[in-house]
Amino acid sequence: MGVTFEKKRKIFHLFTKHFSYYIHVNKYNYLIHLYSGKYLNDISKERVSERYMERYAFLNDEKKETMDEDYYFSFVASQFEVAPFGKGDKRNSPFIIEGENNTPITNFLFQSYKIIKGPYSKNKYPLPHVKFLSSDVTTLIITLKDEYKEVYLELYYEISEKFDCLIRFSKIINKSSENIKVKKLSSFELDLPSSNYNILALKGTWGNDTEVEMIPLNHSLTKISDNHGGRGFYFNPSVALVSNEASLDSGEVYGFSSIYSSDFSYEFKVDEIDQTRIIGGYNEETFEYLLKENEDIYSFETIIVYSNKGINGMSQLMHNLIRKRILPSTKSIQKDFILLNSWEGFYFDFDTDKIISLVDEAKKCDINLVVIDDGWFKNRNTDTTSLGDWEVDNKKIDLKKVINYAKNLGMKIGLWVEPEMISPISDLFKEHPEYALIPEDYKHPTLFRHQLVLDLTNPKVIDYIFNKISKIFDEYDISYVKWDFNRYLTESYSSFLSTERKKETNYRFILGTYELLNRFNKKYPNILLETCSAGGGRFDLGMLFYSPQIWASDETDITLRASIQYSKNIFYPLRSIGAHVSNRKIGSIQDKACLAFFGTFGYELDITKLNEEDKKQIKFFNSLFKDFHHVVEDGDYYAIFSPFKTNYVAWNVVSKNKKECLVYFMNYKKEQTKSRFLKIKGLAPNKYYFNSLTSDIYKGSFYMNVGLNLSCPMDPYFSALFVLKEIDDIRATIFRKTKQVDGGKRDKLM
Ligand code: GLA
């Protein structure tokens, strides 16, 4: 049981083997956060809560001052689980509700609790979520009621021993007869007694989609958020709080990842006595929700993990959970495909013959899926037209012929779509201009990439667009779909929604997107789905709930790609990161394949133009994919060199049984001879491993403590992928005696 309640002292303890989370219900029914961190089997509510600040005082029913005797409870500095709004705590608050009297004072007080074995039932939960099995978790539900309004707050805590994590979300229910505006709704608040941390955030822009940014905490409010309504490169919804003493492999790290694809926010506020408050939830900038009598609304879920094994420990906890309980299991067909996408090879310039010649060449190179990217539908020869008109452009491509041709070779065909969009130059816009997301009487909506967004707050639009794209997948035998989203929301106040609900547009839009994705998966369980948003602009767990992989970036040049993948690896399992070998300038096919191998792996170039040597390399990597990609898909990930701190980028992935390990290394700029060792992580210290790069055998402890000697001069972008494979003691001893001559003449490594 991962939750206990100590009745006398009113203390909840949520725990796993490594993690404890303590909450206390104080005598005024405030929920006080006592502790979260390394597992702890003893707690004092007094000693933990003491803050020598102004004591809580108020006018009682007799209009007399009541001063709190318990000096340790102070609005100024107590650690809350749900800080009130509009009262004495002037730090940030997680919930703000406003009644018809326009008074947003929000003061939720403890009422009752429930502990259930297994997860909270998600039958009515409208958003993507962790799909726990009943043996994975224990759930604590705490119900609070606002001091004056008949409005209730339910806090949910799903604590999982198995995955060593805590899932947080909440719900507000209006049981009063007045209309309530929910102005701020969060998944969690976490108050920590120190400010000794940096925020690790992933920021980015198109083409440099994710870069690690370490932001020191300070006394001003730091907000890591997005307000684009989806396709937000600016900040990713996964962040970590890294203690100042922590490194990649040691020290305290709290990881947070929100299962949401629209406007989120994490607030980090250091208070006047250097404590830190973290609040995660909908971004209040673009969120307001009307609750009529008996209506309710949920927050999205946020995963919280705690590691005292540094950033890598946090990454492994996230990866395990996401792989097993978020990615769609029905779509586990990823491993069956090695893909070749037409975009960077042809852009819009293709026809039946060109695609067929691509299929032919792909077959020769052991590639089994060819994806026809943008440009296959009605008049779509540039990005200025036709979104919404999802009908094959028969003049340009004979899709049936292509599919049959591929089928005869034992191959499959995939297609690109962008269902949430509408081009002003399209039949759809002519027929249904009201389907576009434009406010009433608003004449000059903003265009991005020449396109508008469909109003997915309107169920009719969802039906229309789903039927339209379904016709394609019903008629043509398609095995893979790339689902794109190339612009963000502007002027997003839907003309379909009533006046009082206009500010719900961004939230309802993403519900519409999820509805579309859900319908698609239900109807086409055998089509592999990859989402995309102008590259990796919507890379989050909301999308990964529906699609097992996301195209990580439109930047395929290894120089930026390596740091983009390194950054994404911190939170997201490598198998979810769409990565292709392209024709960009920097590096050879081999250099590019080394990097793409640590994502979904595929190609995106005109392979008919490659020379024989490059095609040989492609075949080699495709056979490596069959033999070893399972390590990337399911193994434990360790970052070794950060591209943001060193001239290199390196990581390794070890299979769960520690028998196989894949290592990636690249250097950025030319370097001369220099003492440089690549220390591998996570091997079994006493087992022998064969190293495919140097063809010799040493024990795990050698690779981990001495490392691989890379002290030679290096050209820029030198890239390596090598395999360490466990080998039994007898074979290792024979090999070392006969072949491995320590002290003899040795070849230079590179
Ligand atoms: C986006 C995607 C690309 C490609 C184009 C097609 O930019 O990120 O990979 O599919 O759209 O228009």
PDB file of N, CA and C and ligand atoms in Angstrom, residues 343 348 373-374 380 416 449 482 484 486 532 534-535 551 554 604, ligand 1:
ATOM      1  N   TRP A 343       9.941  13.797 -48.261  1.00  0.00           N
ATOM      2  CA  TRP A 343       9.958  15.257 -48.155  1.00  0.00           C
ATOM      3  C   TRP A 343      11.289  15.885 -48.551  1.00  0.00           C
ATOM      4  N   PHE A 348       7.624  19.130 -52.997  1.00  0.00           N
ATOM      5  CA  PHE A 348       6.332  18.921 -53.672  1.00  0.00           C
ATOM      6  C   PHE A 348       6.494  18.307 -55.073  1.00  0.00           C
ATOM      7  N   ASP A 373       5.087  12.274 -48.486  1.00  0.00           N
ATOM      8  CA  ASP A 373       4.847  13.418 -47.599  1.00  0.00           C
ATOM      9  C   ASP A 373       3.909  14.405 -48.295  1.00  0.00           C
ATOM     10  N   ASP A 374       3.926  15.631 -47.878  1.00  0.00           N
ATOM     11  CA  ASP A 374       3.048  16.679 -48.396  1.00  0.00           C
ATOM     12  C   ASP A 374       3.071  16.724 -49.931  1.00  0.00           C
ATOM     13  N   ARG A 380      -2.169  20.470 -54.573  1.00  0.00           N
ATOM     14  CA  ARG A 380      -1.208  20.867 -53.536  1.00  0.00           C
ATOM     15  C   ARG A 380       0.212  20.752 -54.106  1.00  0.00           C
ATOM     16  N   TRP A 416       1.190  11.631 -45.638  1.00  0.00           N
ATOM     17  CA  TRP A 416       1.216  12.812 -44.774  1.00  0.00           C
ATOM     18  C   TRP A 416      -0.171  13.458 -44.762  1.00  0.00           C
ATOM     19  N   ARG A 449       2.125  30.214 -42.577  1.00  0.00           N
ATOM     20  CA  ARG A 449       2.329  29.263 -43.681  1.00  0.00           C
ATOM     21  C   ARG A 449       1.098  29.248 -44.592  1.00  0.00           C
ATOM     22  N   LYS A 482       1.687  10.333 -41.223  1.00  0.00           N
ATOM     23  CA  LYS A 482       2.382  11.438 -40.531  1.00  0.00           C
ATOM     24  C   LYS A 482       1.362  12.554 -40.379  1.00  0.00           C
ATOM     25  N   ASP A 484       0.510  16.130 -39.276  1.00  0.00           N
ATOM     26  CA  ASP A 484       1.264  17.370 -39.050  1.00  0.00           C
ATOM     27  C   ASP A 484       0.379  18.479 -38.479  1.00  0.00           C
ATOM     28  N   ASN A 486       1.104  22.649 -38.653  1.00  0.00           N
ATOM     29  CA  ASN A 486       2.177  23.572 -39.006  1.00  0.00           C
ATOM     30  C   ASN A 486       1.993  25.030 -38.603  1.00  0.00           C
ATOM     31  N   CYS A 532       3.551  15.296 -35.651  1.00  0.00           N
ATOM     32  CA  CYS A 532       4.586  16.222 -36.112  1.00  0.00           C
ATOM     33  C   CYS A 532       3.999  17.613 -35.971  1.00  0.00           C
ATOM     34  N   ALA A 534       5.470  21.063 -37.570  1.00  0.00           N
ATOM     35  CA  ALA A 534       6.565  21.844 -38.155  1.00  0.00           C
ATOM     36  C   ALA A 534       7.891  21.342 -37.582  1.00  0.00           C
ATOM     37  N   GLY A 535       8.043  20.038 -37.528  1.00  0.00           N
ATOM     38  CA  GLY A 535       9.157  19.425 -36.801  1.00  0.00           C
ATOM     39  C   GLY A 535       8.629  19.004 -35.445  1.00  0.00           C
ATOM     40  N   TRP A 551       7.857  13.320 -34.969  1.00  0.00           N
ATOM     41  CA  TRP A 551       8.988  13.836 -35.753  1.00  0.00           C
ATOM     42  C   TRP A 551       9.665  14.919 -34.919  1.00  0.00           C
ATOM     43  N   ASP A 554      12.566  19.603 -37.958  1.00  0.00           N
ATOM     44  CA  ASP A 554      12.828  19.731 -39.393  1.00  0.00           C
ATOM     45  C   ASP A 554      14.316  19.922 -39.645  1.00  0.00           C
ATOM     46  N   GLU A 604      15.373  10.127 -45.218  1.00  0.00           N
ATOM     47  CA  GLU A 604      14.602  11.208 -45.823  1.00  0.00           C
ATOM     48  C   GLU A 604      15.464  11.903 -46.873  1.00  0.00           C
TER      49      GLU A 604
HETATM   50  C1  GLA B   1       6.345  20.246 -41.845  1.00  0.00           C
HETATM   51  C2  GLA B   1       7.033  18.970 -41.413  1.00  0.00           C
HETATM   52  C3  GLA B   1       7.933  18.469 -42.521  1.00  0.00           C
HETATM   53  C4  GLA B   1       7.117  18.257 -43.780  1.00  0.00           C
HETATM   54  C5  GLA B   1       6.403  19.528 -44.156  1.00  0.00           C
HETATM   55  C6  GLA B   1       5.450  19.288 -45.299  1.00  0.00           C
HETATM   56  O1  GLA B   1       7.227  21.298 -41.945  1.00  0.00           O
HETATM   57  O2  GLA B   1       7.750  19.177 -40.241  1.00  0.00           O
HETATM   58  O3  GLA B   1       8.592  17.304 -42.135  1.00  0.00           O
HETATM   59  O4  GLA B   1       6.208  17.212 -43.559  1.00  0.00           O
HETATM   60  O5  GLA B   1       5.653  20.050 -43.066  1.00  0.00           O
HETATM   61  O6  GLA B   1       4.779  20.435 -45.662  1.00  0.00           O
END
